[in-house]
Coordinates of C-alpha atoms and ligand atoms in Angstrom, one line a residue:
M1 CA 0.0 0.0 0.0
S2 CA 1.3 3.4 -0.9
L3 CA 1.6 6.4 1.4
A4 CA -0.9 8.4 -0.6
D5 CA -3.4 5.5 -0.1
S6 CA -2.9 5.6 3.6
Q7 CA -3.6 9.3 3.8
R8 CA -6.8 8.9 1.8
S9 CA -8.0 6.1 3.9
F10 CA -7.4 7.9 7.2
A11 CA -9.3 10.9 5.9
L12 CA -12.2 8.5 5.3
V13 CA -11.9 7.1 8.8
A14 CA -12.3 10.5 10.2
L15 CA -15.4 11.1 8.1
I16 CA -17.1 8.0 9.3
A17 CA -16.3 8.9 12.9
A18 CA -17.7 12.4 12.6
P19 CA -19.5 13.2 9.4
L20 CA -18.9 16.7 8.2
G21 CA -21.8 19.0 8.6
M22 CA -23.5 16.8 11.3
A23 CA -23.4 19.7 13.7
A24 CA -24.5 22.3 11.1
T25 CA -27.6 20.7 9.7
P26 CA -30.1 18.6 11.6
P27 CA -30.1 14.9 10.7
M28 CA -32.4 13.3 8.3
T29 CA -35.0 11.3 10.1
L30 CA -36.4 7.9 9.1
Q31 CA -39.3 6.0 10.5
V32 CA -39.9 2.5 9.3
D33 CA -43.2 0.8 10.3
A34 CA -42.4 -2.9 9.8
R35 CA -45.5 -4.3 11.6
D36 CA -47.2 -5.7 8.6
I37 CA -46.1 -9.3 8.4
T38 CA -49.2 -10.6 6.6
Q39 CA -48.9 -8.6 3.4
G40 CA -45.2 -7.6 3.9
I41 CA -45.7 -3.9 3.2
Q42 CA -43.3 -1.6 5.1
H43 CA -44.1 2.1 5.5
A44 CA -41.2 4.6 5.3
H45 CA -41.4 8.3 6.4
L46 CA -38.4 10.5 6.0
T47 CA -37.8 14.1 6.9
I48 CA -35.0 15.5 4.8
P49 CA -33.4 18.9 5.6
A50 CA -33.7 21.0 2.5
R51 CA -33.2 24.5 1.2
P52 CA -35.6 26.3 -1.2
G53 CA -34.9 25.6 -4.9
P54 CA -34.5 22.5 -7.1
L55 CA -33.6 19.3 -5.3
T56 CA -32.9 15.8 -6.7
L57 CA -33.6 12.9 -4.4
A58 CA -32.0 9.5 -5.0
Y59 CA -33.2 6.0 -4.3
P60 CA -30.1 3.7 -3.7
R61 CA -29.2 2.1 -7.0
W62 CA -25.7 0.5 -6.6
I63 CA -25.9 -1.8 -3.6
P64 CA -22.6 -2.5 -1.7
G65 CA -21.8 -6.1 -1.7
E66 CA -24.2 -6.8 -4.6
H67 CA -21.8 -5.0 -7.0
A68 CA -24.6 -4.1 -9.4
A69 CA -27.3 -1.5 -10.1
D70 CA -30.0 -3.7 -8.5
G71 CA -31.6 -1.4 -6.0
P72 CA -35.3 -2.4 -5.7
I73 CA -36.8 0.6 -7.3
T74 CA -39.8 -1.4 -8.5
Q75 CA -40.7 -2.2 -4.9
I76 CA -41.3 1.4 -3.7
V77 CA -44.9 2.6 -4.3
A78 CA -47.2 5.4 -3.1
L79 CA -44.4 8.0 -3.1
E80 CA -45.5 11.3 -1.7
I81 CA -43.3 14.3 -1.1
T82 CA -44.7 17.2 1.0
A83 CA -43.4 20.4 2.5
G84 CA -45.3 22.0 5.4
G85 CA -48.2 19.6 4.8
K86 CA -48.5 20.7 1.1
A87 CA -48.0 18.0 -1.6
L88 CA -45.1 18.7 -4.0
P89 CA -45.2 17.4 -7.6
W90 CA -42.1 15.3 -8.4
R91 CA -40.7 14.3 -11.7
R92 CA -38.4 11.3 -12.4
D93 CA -35.1 12.0 -14.2
P94 CA -35.7 10.8 -17.8
L95 CA -32.2 9.3 -17.9
D96 CA -32.1 7.7 -14.4
P97 CA -35.3 6.2 -13.0
F98 CA -33.7 6.2 -9.5
L99 CA -33.7 10.0 -9.3
F100 CA -36.7 12.2 -8.3
R101 CA -36.7 16.0 -8.9
V102 CA -38.7 18.4 -6.8
E103 CA -38.8 22.1 -6.2
V104 CA -38.5 22.9 -2.5
P105 CA -40.8 25.9 -1.8
R106 CA -39.7 29.2 -0.3
G107 CA -39.6 29.1 3.5
A108 CA -39.4 25.3 3.7
Q109 CA -36.5 23.8 5.7
S110 CA -37.3 20.2 5.2
L111 CA -39.3 17.8 3.1
D112 CA -41.5 15.0 4.3
V113 CA -41.2 11.9 2.1
R114 CA -43.4 8.9 2.5
F115 CA -43.5 5.7 0.5
D116 CA -44.3 2.0 0.9
Y117 CA -41.8 -0.8 0.4
L118 CA -43.3 -4.0 -1.0
S119 CA -41.5 -7.1 0.2
P120 CA -41.5 -9.3 -3.0
P121 CA -43.8 -12.3 -2.3
K122 CA -41.1 -14.6 -3.9
V123 CA -37.6 -14.5 -5.2
F124 CA -37.7 -12.9 -8.6
A125 CA -34.1 -12.1 -9.3
D126 CA -30.7 -11.8 -7.7
G127 CA -30.2 -9.2 -5.0
Y128 CA -31.9 -8.8 -1.6
G129 CA -34.3 -6.2 -3.0
R130 CA -35.6 -8.8 -5.4
T131 CA -36.3 -11.4 -2.7
P132 CA -38.7 -11.3 0.3
N133 CA -37.4 -9.5 3.4
V134 CA -40.4 -10.5 5.6
T135 CA -42.3 -13.7 6.5
P136 CA -45.1 -14.1 9.0
H137 CA -42.4 -14.9 11.6
L138 CA -39.3 -12.8 10.8
L139 CA -38.1 -9.8 9.0
V140 CA -34.8 -8.3 7.8
L141 CA -34.4 -4.5 7.2
P142 CA -31.6 -3.5 4.9
F143 CA -32.0 0.3 5.3
N144 CA -31.2 1.1 1.7
H145 CA -34.7 -0.1 1.0
F146 CA -36.2 2.8 2.9
V147 CA -34.3 5.9 2.0
L148 CA -34.2 8.7 -0.5
Y149 CA -31.3 11.2 0.0
P150 CA -29.9 14.3 -1.8
H151 CA -28.3 12.6 -4.8
E152 CA -25.0 14.4 -4.8
A153 CA -24.2 13.9 -1.1
S154 CA -21.7 11.4 0.2
A155 CA -23.1 8.6 2.2
D156 CA -20.6 9.4 4.9
A157 CA -21.7 13.0 5.2
I158 CA -25.4 12.5 5.6
S159 CA -26.5 11.9 9.2
V160 CA -29.7 9.9 9.9
K161 CA -31.7 9.2 12.9
A162 CA -33.9 6.2 12.4
E163 CA -36.8 4.6 14.3
V164 CA -38.2 1.2 13.6
R165 CA -41.5 -0.1 14.8
L166 CA -41.5 -3.9 15.0
P167 CA -44.4 -6.4 15.4
A168 CA -45.4 -6.7 19.0
G169 CA -43.1 -8.8 21.2
W170 CA -40.5 -9.6 18.5
K171 CA -36.8 -9.8 19.4
F172 CA -34.1 -8.2 17.3
D173 CA -30.4 -7.8 16.7
S174 CA -28.2 -5.5 14.7
A175 CA -24.6 -4.2 14.8
L176 CA -26.2 -0.8 15.4
H177 CA -27.6 -0.8 19.0
P178 CA -30.7 1.3 19.6
E179 CA -30.1 4.1 22.1
R180 CA -33.6 3.6 23.4
V181 CA -36.4 1.0 23.1
D182 CA -40.0 2.0 23.9
G183 CA -42.4 -0.9 23.6
D184 CA -41.9 -2.2 20.1
T185 CA -40.2 0.9 18.8
L186 CA -36.4 1.1 18.5
F187 CA -34.8 4.5 18.5
L188 CA -31.4 4.2 16.7
P189 CA -28.6 6.7 17.4
V190 CA -27.7 9.4 14.8
V191 CA -25.2 7.8 12.4
S192 CA -24.0 8.4 8.9
L193 CA -26.2 7.0 6.1
Y194 CA -23.2 4.8 5.3
R195 CA -23.3 3.2 8.7
L196 CA -27.1 2.8 8.8
V197 CA -27.1 1.0 5.4
D198 CA -24.2 -1.1 6.7
S199 CA -26.2 -2.2 9.7
P200 CA -29.2 -4.3 8.7
L201 CA -31.7 -5.2 11.4
L202 CA -33.0 -8.7 12.0
A203 CA -36.1 -9.3 14.0
G204 CA -38.4 -12.3 14.6
E205 CA -40.9 -14.1 16.7
Y206 CA -38.6 -17.1 17.2
F207 CA -35.1 -15.7 18.0
R208 CA -31.9 -16.9 19.4
T209 CA -28.6 -15.2 20.2
V210 CA -25.4 -17.2 20.8
P211 CA -22.3 -15.5 22.1
I212 CA -19.3 -16.6 20.1
T213 CA -16.3 -14.7 21.5
E214 CA -16.2 -12.1 24.3
G215 CA -14.2 -9.0 25.2
A216 CA -13.1 -6.2 22.8
G217 CA -14.3 -7.1 19.3
S218 CA -16.8 -9.5 20.7
T219 CA -18.7 -11.7 18.2
R220 CA -22.1 -13.4 18.3
V221 CA -24.7 -15.2 16.2
S222 CA -28.4 -14.2 16.1
I223 CA -30.9 -16.4 14.3
A224 CA -34.5 -15.7 13.4
S225 CA -36.5 -18.6 11.8
D226 CA -39.9 -19.5 10.6
A227 CA -40.2 -22.2 13.3
P228 CA -38.6 -22.6 16.7
G229 CA -37.0 -25.9 15.8
D230 CA -34.9 -24.2 13.1
L231 CA -32.9 -22.2 15.6
A232 CA -31.0 -25.3 16.5
M233 CA -27.5 -24.4 15.6
S234 CA -25.6 -27.4 16.8
D235 CA -22.9 -27.4 19.5
V236 CA -20.5 -28.7 16.9
M237 CA -21.2 -25.7 14.7
I238 CA -21.0 -23.3 17.6
A239 CA -17.6 -24.8 18.5
G240 CA -16.5 -24.3 14.9
M241 CA -17.7 -20.6 14.9
R242 CA -15.7 -20.2 18.2
R243 CA -12.6 -21.4 16.4
L244 CA -13.3 -19.4 13.2
V245 CA -12.7 -16.1 15.0
P246 CA -9.2 -16.8 16.4
E247 CA -8.3 -18.5 13.1
A248 CA -9.3 -15.3 11.2
L249 CA -7.4 -13.1 13.7
A250 CA -4.4 -15.3 13.3
L251 CA -4.6 -14.8 9.5
F252 CA -5.4 -11.1 9.3
G253 CA -4.7 -9.6 12.6
P254 CA -7.4 -7.9 14.8
G255 CA -10.8 -7.2 13.3
H256 CA -11.7 -3.8 11.9
Y257 CA -15.0 -3.8 13.8
R258 CA -16.2 -2.9 17.3
E259 CA -18.2 -6.1 17.4
Y260 CA -19.4 -8.5 14.8
V261 CA -22.7 -10.3 14.5
W262 CA -23.8 -13.0 12.0
L263 CA -27.5 -12.4 11.4
F264 CA -29.2 -15.6 10.1
A265 CA -32.8 -15.3 8.7
L266 CA -34.1 -18.8 8.0
G267 CA -37.2 -19.3 6.0
N268 CA -38.0 -21.3 2.9
N269 CA -39.6 -18.3 1.2
L270 CA -36.4 -16.2 1.6
D271 CA -33.4 -16.1 -0.7
Q272 CA -31.3 -19.3 -0.2
Q273 CA -27.6 -19.9 0.4
N274 CA -27.0 -16.2 0.3
G275 CA -25.3 -13.6 2.4
L276 CA -24.5 -9.9 2.2
E277 CA -21.4 -8.6 3.9
H278 CA -21.1 -5.5 6.2
H279 CA -18.3 -4.2 8.3
E280 CA -19.7 -5.4 11.6
S281 CA -22.4 -7.9 10.6
T282 CA -23.7 -10.1 7.8
D283 CA -27.2 -10.6 6.5
I284 CA -27.4 -14.3 5.8
R285 CA -30.6 -15.8 4.3
D286 CA -31.1 -19.5 4.0
A287 CA -33.6 -22.4 4.3
E288 CA -35.4 -23.3 7.5
A289 CA -33.4 -26.6 7.7
L290 CA -30.0 -25.0 7.5
F291 CA -28.9 -26.1 10.9
T292 CA -30.8 -29.4 11.0
D293 CA -30.0 -30.9 7.5
P294 CA -26.5 -32.4 7.4
A295 CA -26.3 -31.9 3.6
R296 CA -26.9 -28.1 4.1
L297 CA -24.1 -27.9 6.6
I298 CA -21.6 -29.6 4.3
E299 CA -22.7 -27.1 1.6
H300 CA -23.0 -24.0 3.9
R301 CA -20.0 -21.7 3.4
T302 CA -21.7 -18.3 3.8
A303 CA -20.9 -17.7 7.5
S304 CA -17.1 -17.9 7.1
H305 CA -17.2 -16.3 3.6
E306 CA -19.1 -13.2 4.9
Y307 CA -16.9 -12.9 7.9
V308 CA -13.8 -12.7 5.7
H309 CA -15.4 -9.8 3.9
S310 CA -15.1 -7.7 7.0
W311 CA -11.4 -7.5 6.1
N312 CA -11.5 -8.3 2.3
G313 CA -14.2 -6.1 0.7
K314 CA -15.3 -3.8 3.5
Y315 CA -12.0 -2.7 5.1
R316 CA -9.7 -3.3 2.1
R317 CA -11.8 -2.4 -0.9
P318 CA -11.0 -2.0 -4.6
A319 CA -10.9 1.7 -5.4
G320 CA -13.7 1.3 -8.0
L321 CA -16.0 -0.2 -5.4
A322 CA -15.3 2.5 -2.7
T323 CA -18.0 4.8 -4.1
R324 CA -19.1 7.9 -2.4
N325 CA -22.8 7.1 -2.4
Y326 CA -25.3 4.6 -3.8
Q327 CA -25.7 6.3 -7.2
Q328 CA -22.0 6.3 -8.3
P329 CA -21.5 3.4 -10.6
M330 CA -19.3 0.6 -9.3
V331 CA -16.2 -0.7 -11.2
D332 CA -16.1 -4.4 -10.7
D333 CA -12.7 -5.2 -12.3
L334 CA -11.1 -6.4 -9.1
L335 CA -13.9 -8.7 -7.9
W336 CA -11.5 -11.6 -8.4
V337 CA -9.7 -10.2 -5.3
Y338 CA -12.8 -9.0 -3.4
E339 CA -14.9 -12.2 -4.0
G340 CA -12.3 -14.6 -5.4
M341 CA -9.9 -14.3 -2.5
T342 CA -12.8 -14.5 -0.1
R343 CA -13.8 -17.8 -1.7
Y344 CA -10.3 -19.1 -1.1
L345 CA -9.9 -17.8 2.4
G346 CA -13.4 -18.0 3.7
D347 CA -15.0 -20.9 2.0
L348 CA -11.9 -23.1 2.1
V349 CA -9.0 -22.1 4.3
L350 CA -10.6 -20.7 7.4
R351 CA -13.6 -22.9 7.2
T352 CA -11.3 -26.0 7.3
R353 CA -8.8 -24.5 9.8
S354 CA -11.7 -23.8 12.2
G355 CA -13.1 -27.4 11.9
L356 CA -16.4 -26.3 10.4
V357 CA -15.6 -29.0 7.8
T358 CA -13.1 -31.8 7.8
P359 CA -10.0 -31.9 5.5
D360 CA -11.8 -34.7 3.5
Q361 CA -14.8 -32.5 3.0
A362 CA -12.6 -29.6 2.0
R363 CA -10.8 -31.7 -0.6
A364 CA -14.2 -32.8 -2.0
Y365 CA -15.1 -29.2 -2.3
I366 CA -11.9 -28.3 -4.1
A367 CA -12.3 -31.3 -6.5
W368 CA -15.9 -30.1 -7.3
I369 CA -14.7 -26.6 -8.1
A370 CA -11.8 -27.8 -10.1
A371 CA -14.0 -30.1 -12.2
L372 CA -16.7 -27.5 -12.6
M373 CA -14.2 -24.9 -13.9
D374 CA -12.2 -27.3 -16.0
A375 CA -14.7 -29.7 -17.5
D376 CA -18.0 -27.8 -17.3
R377 CA -17.0 -24.4 -18.6
P378 CA -16.9 -24.3 -22.4
G379 CA -17.3 -20.5 -22.1
R380 CA -13.6 -20.4 -21.1
A381 CA -12.9 -20.5 -24.9
W382 CA -14.3 -17.1 -25.4
R383 CA -14.2 -15.1 -22.1
S384 CA -11.4 -14.5 -19.7
L385 CA -11.9 -14.9 -16.0
G386 CA -11.4 -11.1 -15.5
D387 CA -14.2 -10.4 -18.0
T388 CA -16.6 -12.3 -15.8
A389 CA -15.8 -9.7 -13.1
I390 CA -15.8 -6.6 -15.3
G391 CA -19.0 -7.7 -17.0
L392 CA -21.0 -8.3 -13.9
P393 CA -23.2 -5.1 -14.0
G394 CA -24.5 -6.4 -17.3
Y395 CA -24.9 -10.0 -16.2
S396 CA -26.4 -9.7 -12.7
D397 CA -29.8 -10.5 -14.2
A398 CA -28.6 -13.3 -16.5
P399 CA -30.8 -16.3 -16.8
A400 CA -29.5 -19.5 -15.2
E401 CA -29.8 -21.4 -18.4
W402 CA -26.7 -21.8 -20.7
S403 CA -24.4 -20.8 -17.9
P404 CA -21.5 -23.1 -18.9
I405 CA -21.0 -21.3 -22.2
R406 CA -21.9 -17.8 -20.9
R407 CA -19.8 -18.3 -17.8
R408 CA -21.4 -17.3 -14.5
R409 CA -19.6 -15.4 -11.8
D410 CA -16.5 -17.5 -12.2
Y411 CA -14.4 -14.9 -10.5
Y412 CA -15.5 -16.6 -7.3
D413 CA -14.9 -20.3 -7.9
E414 CA -12.0 -20.2 -10.3
M415 CA -10.1 -17.7 -8.2
L416 CA -10.1 -20.3 -5.4
L417 CA -7.9 -22.3 -7.7
V418 CA -5.7 -19.3 -8.6
W419 CA -5.1 -18.2 -5.0
L420 CA -4.3 -21.9 -4.1
D421 CA -1.8 -21.7 -7.0
A422 CA -0.3 -18.5 -5.5
D423 CA -0.2 -19.9 -2.0
T424 CA 1.6 -23.1 -3.0
L425 CA 3.9 -21.1 -5.3
I426 CA 4.9 -18.8 -2.4
R427 CA 5.6 -21.9 -0.2
D428 CA 7.6 -23.5 -2.9
L429 CA 9.6 -20.4 -3.9
S430 CA 10.4 -19.5 -0.2
G431 CA 11.4 -23.0 0.7
G432 CA 8.4 -23.2 3.1
R433 CA 9.3 -20.0 5.0
R434 CA 6.5 -17.8 3.6
S435 CA 2.9 -18.4 2.7
F436 CA -0.2 -16.6 1.6
D437 CA -0.9 -16.0 5.3
D438 CA 2.0 -13.5 5.2
F439 CA 0.3 -11.7 2.3
C440 CA -3.0 -11.6 4.3
G441 CA -1.4 -10.3 7.4
S442 CA 0.3 -7.4 5.6
F443 CA -2.5 -6.6 3.1
F444 CA -5.5 -6.8 5.5
G445 CA -3.9 -5.9 8.8
G446 CA -4.1 -2.3 10.0
P447 CA -4.5 -0.3 13.2
E448 CA -8.3 0.4 13.0
R449 CA -10.5 -1.4 15.5
A450 CA -13.7 0.1 14.0
P451 CA -15.0 0.3 10.4
A452 CA -12.8 2.1 7.9
V453 CA -12.2 1.8 4.2
R454 CA -8.7 1.5 2.7
R455 CA -8.7 1.4 -1.1
Y456 CA -6.4 -0.6 -3.3
S457 CA -5.5 -1.0 -6.9
R458 CA -4.4 -4.0 -8.8
S459 CA -0.8 -2.8 -8.5
D460 CA -1.1 -2.7 -4.7
V461 CA -2.0 -6.4 -4.8
V462 CA 1.0 -7.1 -6.9
T463 CA 3.3 -5.0 -4.7
A464 CA 2.1 -6.8 -1.6
L465 CA 2.6 -10.2 -3.2
R466 CA 6.1 -9.2 -4.3
A467 CA 6.9 -8.1 -0.7
V468 CA 6.1 -11.6 0.5
T469 CA 8.1 -13.4 -2.2
P470 CA 9.9 -11.9 -5.2
F471 CA 8.2 -13.2 -8.4
D472 CA 6.7 -11.8 -11.5
W473 CA 3.2 -11.6 -9.9
E474 CA 1.9 -9.3 -12.6
A475 CA 2.6 -11.9 -15.2
F476 CA 1.1 -14.6 -12.9
L477 CA -2.2 -12.7 -12.7
T478 CA -2.2 -11.6 -16.3
S479 CA -2.0 -15.2 -17.6
R480 CA -4.6 -16.4 -15.2
V481 CA -7.1 -13.5 -15.0
D482 CA -6.8 -11.6 -18.3
S483 CA -6.0 -14.3 -20.8
I484 CA -8.3 -16.8 -22.4
N485 CA -7.5 -20.2 -20.9
P486 CA -9.3 -23.3 -22.3
R487 CA -8.2 -25.3 -19.1
A488 CA -8.7 -24.3 -15.5
P489 CA -5.7 -23.4 -13.3
L490 CA -5.0 -26.7 -11.6
A491 CA -1.3 -26.1 -10.8
G492 CA -2.0 -25.3 -7.2
I493 CA -3.6 -28.7 -6.6
D494 CA -0.7 -30.5 -8.2
R495 CA 1.9 -28.4 -6.4
G496 CA -0.1 -28.9 -3.2
G497 CA 0.6 -32.7 -3.5
W498 CA -2.7 -33.8 -4.9
K499 CA -4.2 -34.8 -8.3
L500 CA -7.7 -34.2 -9.7
T501 CA -9.2 -37.6 -10.8
Y502 CA -12.6 -38.8 -11.8
D503 CA -14.3 -42.1 -10.9
D504 CA -17.7 -43.5 -10.1
T505 CA -17.4 -43.0 -6.3
P506 CA -19.7 -40.2 -5.1
N507 CA -18.1 -36.9 -4.1
D508 CA -19.6 -35.9 -0.8
F509 CA -19.7 -32.2 -1.6
L510 CA -21.3 -32.8 -4.9
S511 CA -23.9 -35.1 -3.4
A512 CA -24.7 -32.5 -0.7
R513 CA -25.0 -29.8 -3.3
E514 CA -27.5 -32.0 -5.4
K515 CA -29.7 -32.4 -2.3
V516 CA -29.6 -28.7 -1.4
D517 CA -30.1 -27.5 -5.0
G518 CA -32.7 -30.1 -5.7
A519 CA -31.1 -30.9 -9.1
D520 CA -29.3 -34.0 -10.3
N521 CA -25.9 -33.4 -11.6
L522 CA -24.8 -35.5 -14.6
S523 CA -22.8 -32.6 -16.0
L524 CA -19.4 -34.4 -16.0
S525 CA -20.8 -37.5 -17.8
L526 CA -23.7 -36.7 -20.0
G527 CA -23.4 -32.9 -19.8
M528 CA -26.5 -31.7 -18.0
W529 CA -28.3 -30.8 -14.7
I530 CA -31.8 -32.1 -14.3
K531 CA -34.6 -30.9 -11.9
P532 CA -36.6 -33.6 -10.0
D533 CA -39.5 -33.3 -12.4
G534 CA -37.2 -34.3 -15.3
V535 CA -36.9 -30.8 -16.8
V536 CA -33.4 -30.0 -18.0
A537 CA -31.9 -27.2 -15.9
D538 CA -28.8 -26.6 -17.9
V539 CA -26.6 -28.2 -20.6
V540 CA -22.8 -28.0 -21.2
H541 CA -22.0 -27.0 -24.8
G542 CA -20.0 -29.7 -26.6
S543 CA -21.1 -32.4 -24.1
P544 CA -22.7 -35.7 -25.3
V545 CA -26.3 -34.5 -24.6
F546 CA -25.5 -31.1 -26.4
A547 CA -24.3 -33.0 -29.4
A548 CA -27.6 -35.0 -29.4
G549 CA -29.7 -31.8 -29.3
V550 CA -30.7 -31.5 -25.7
A551 CA -31.4 -27.9 -24.5
P552 CA -32.5 -26.4 -21.1
A553 CA -36.3 -26.6 -20.3
M554 CA -36.8 -29.8 -22.3
R555 CA -38.5 -32.5 -20.3
L556 CA -36.9 -35.9 -20.2
V557 CA -39.4 -38.7 -20.6
A558 CA -37.3 -41.9 -20.7
I559 CA -33.7 -43.0 -20.8
G560 CA -32.2 -46.4 -21.8
G561 CA -35.7 -47.9 -22.2
H562 CA -36.8 -46.8 -18.7
K563 CA -39.1 -44.1 -17.5
W564 CA -36.9 -41.0 -16.7
S565 CA -35.3 -40.8 -13.3
A566 CA -31.8 -39.8 -12.3
D567 CA -31.2 -43.3 -11.1
A568 CA -32.4 -44.7 -14.4
A569 CA -30.0 -42.3 -16.1
R570 CA -27.1 -43.4 -13.9
E571 CA -27.9 -47.1 -14.7
A572 CA -28.0 -46.4 -18.4
V573 CA -24.6 -44.6 -18.2
V574 CA -23.1 -47.6 -16.4
R575 CA -24.5 -50.0 -19.0
A576 CA -23.2 -48.0 -21.9
E577 CA -19.7 -48.1 -20.5
N578 CA -19.3 -51.7 -21.9
S579 CA -21.5 -51.3 -24.9
P580 CA -20.9 -49.6 -28.3
A581 CA -24.7 -48.8 -28.6
P582 CA -25.7 -45.1 -27.9
I583 CA -27.9 -44.3 -24.9
E584 CA -31.5 -43.7 -26.1
L585 CA -33.2 -40.6 -24.6
I586 CA -36.8 -39.6 -25.1
V587 CA -37.4 -35.9 -24.7
E588 CA -40.5 -33.6 -24.8
S589 CA -40.1 -30.1 -26.0
A590 CA -43.2 -27.9 -26.6
D591 CA -45.5 -30.1 -28.7
L592 CA -42.7 -32.4 -30.0
V593 CA -41.6 -35.7 -28.6
R594 CA -38.3 -36.9 -30.0
V595 CA -35.9 -39.9 -29.6
L596 CA -32.3 -38.8 -29.2
H597 CA -29.2 -40.9 -29.2
I598 CA -26.3 -40.1 -26.9
D599 CA -22.9 -41.4 -27.9
Y600 CA -21.3 -41.6 -24.5
H601 CA -19.4 -44.5 -23.0
G602 CA -17.2 -42.8 -20.3
G603 CA -19.2 -44.0 -17.3
L604 CA -20.1 -42.0 -14.2
R605 CA -17.6 -39.3 -13.4
N606 CA -17.2 -37.8 -10.0
P607 CA -14.2 -35.6 -9.1
H608 CA -11.8 -36.3 -6.3
L609 CA -8.4 -35.2 -5.1
V610 CA -6.0 -38.1 -4.6
R611 CA -2.6 -37.8 -2.9
D612 CA 0.5 -37.6 -5.1
P613 CA 3.1 -39.2 -2.8
S614 CA 6.0 -37.8 -4.9
K615 CA 5.3 -34.3 -3.6
T616 CA 5.0 -32.6 -0.2
D617 CA 1.5 -32.3 1.1
L618 CA 1.3 -28.5 1.0
L619 CA -2.5 -28.6 0.8
S620 CA -2.8 -30.2 4.2
Q621 CA -0.4 -27.7 5.7
I622 CA -2.5 -24.8 4.3
L623 CA -5.7 -26.3 5.7
A624 CA -4.3 -27.1 9.2
P625 CA -5.3 -24.9 12.2
K626 CA -2.9 -22.0 12.9
A627 CA -4.5 -20.4 16.0
P628 CA -3.5 -21.6 19.5
P629 CA -6.1 -24.1 20.8
P630 CA -8.9 -22.5 22.9
R631 CA -8.2 -22.4 26.7
H632 CA -10.6 -24.1 29.0
Ligands
ZN1 ZN1 -18.8 -12.5 -1.2

């Protein structure tokens, strides 16, 4: 990190601590009435300090952590702007539907703004504003849903005093503590708009808070669920969370938070397997059975992933994502650090070091990612990994179908392989004296014990890597991130002392994922994923079923002379291994029923890592605990 960068970041720390102008103008006030849990309509009332003349109010468009212009503008209705009780006409900006223009009348010192926020009845797209935030038993309030603000102001410089009225008797938690609670109304302290939006509130009828670590920088888990039995985070997982914190501190140094809370909202109607990161909390949404279904726990990586974001993403942030407010467009070109390194450190390294998964389960996960990126990504032939990051704002609403050729958000999964490559390379080049942990300590460490933002550029990443181990890291990244690579970067697995192989033994992570997703995965053999009703979810270009003419949304009727089922398909694949005859598949598409022939004889293929005894087992060294064992 350069000196100029330090100066910038400390200026921003000061801004967060004491927003400029807070003393001069009264704060904006926000009242959210969140009592309607049957129709899910939340009422927002803002008073916004204003001076006479033209004013443009903005509804948050670019949502931190979502990296896209997906603010839920379609969910705000009944917008009414008044001054001194008199309605003011508003007009939307013709070039930006998130901006509302009004003329503040003479003599007015503030505007009253009222609107309703409609919780979507079901998930309709990616982003928390396109998914329900309320069920009959719980609600999550991300405050960006409920604000309009002067469009040119910085989110650090606007001060807000918010009140929230909850359903009677509900419990709640948030990183932002109310200064007063009166009945079911919470009175939050005056904070910057940045901090308010960074501090979502979770509330529910069935609620449980579990302390994780105590003392300065304490951590806790709070859970709201649709049924009391779903609060049952197991003692084993609690023990894992209690090891996750010291493992993260051993890797990064002290947290840049005053306290940290994992907020879990569990409901089958909510977004699933998702989390949104904040400096001092995370808003995790998942299925009711998250803590009670073993398959979900093998698959669940969100808790450790979002926690890593407190350092990687919130504290250290790519300059193009450290925007001054929610209207400034985000530049996503470094998401392969922000998200991709979080995939490596959160989903794999810290999750395994803390014992939330076993090393066997971790290797099954790596094998699944390696196979997915290497064998199921024909899109690698036309798009670089870096392009999947840069292109995100245009792809955040992409349909799920044809993902292998389009490439999805591969800057997450593929970068796990790239950072493993870098970690093993550092260990190799330094003769075992240095590792990626040294990079993490220097890049994400810092003196702040409260939220702050320190920006970085790509060259800062390269400089920090070079400081750990001299190497041409720019060329390393260029070849893996910016270039077209028909094959996935598997060098880290090999250098780590393991090999990617395929056989017919199930991969535990892949099996868990099939259960959680509710789709059968035959992508590595036939080349498709299939929903339980036999509808093709997706197809790999160039695969055997693609060559036969299968496309997403077709319905499979029969395979190998048997009525369609995933088991019948697996049996047909096994039979074809020793037969030259093609596999017969009957498919229904619109009003046509067709018989297709699949020329595939490669058998069932599940990915695994197997040990290469000729090399040092660096991977096991990477995944081994580093923090001192907890004292009793
Ligand atoms: Zn993330």
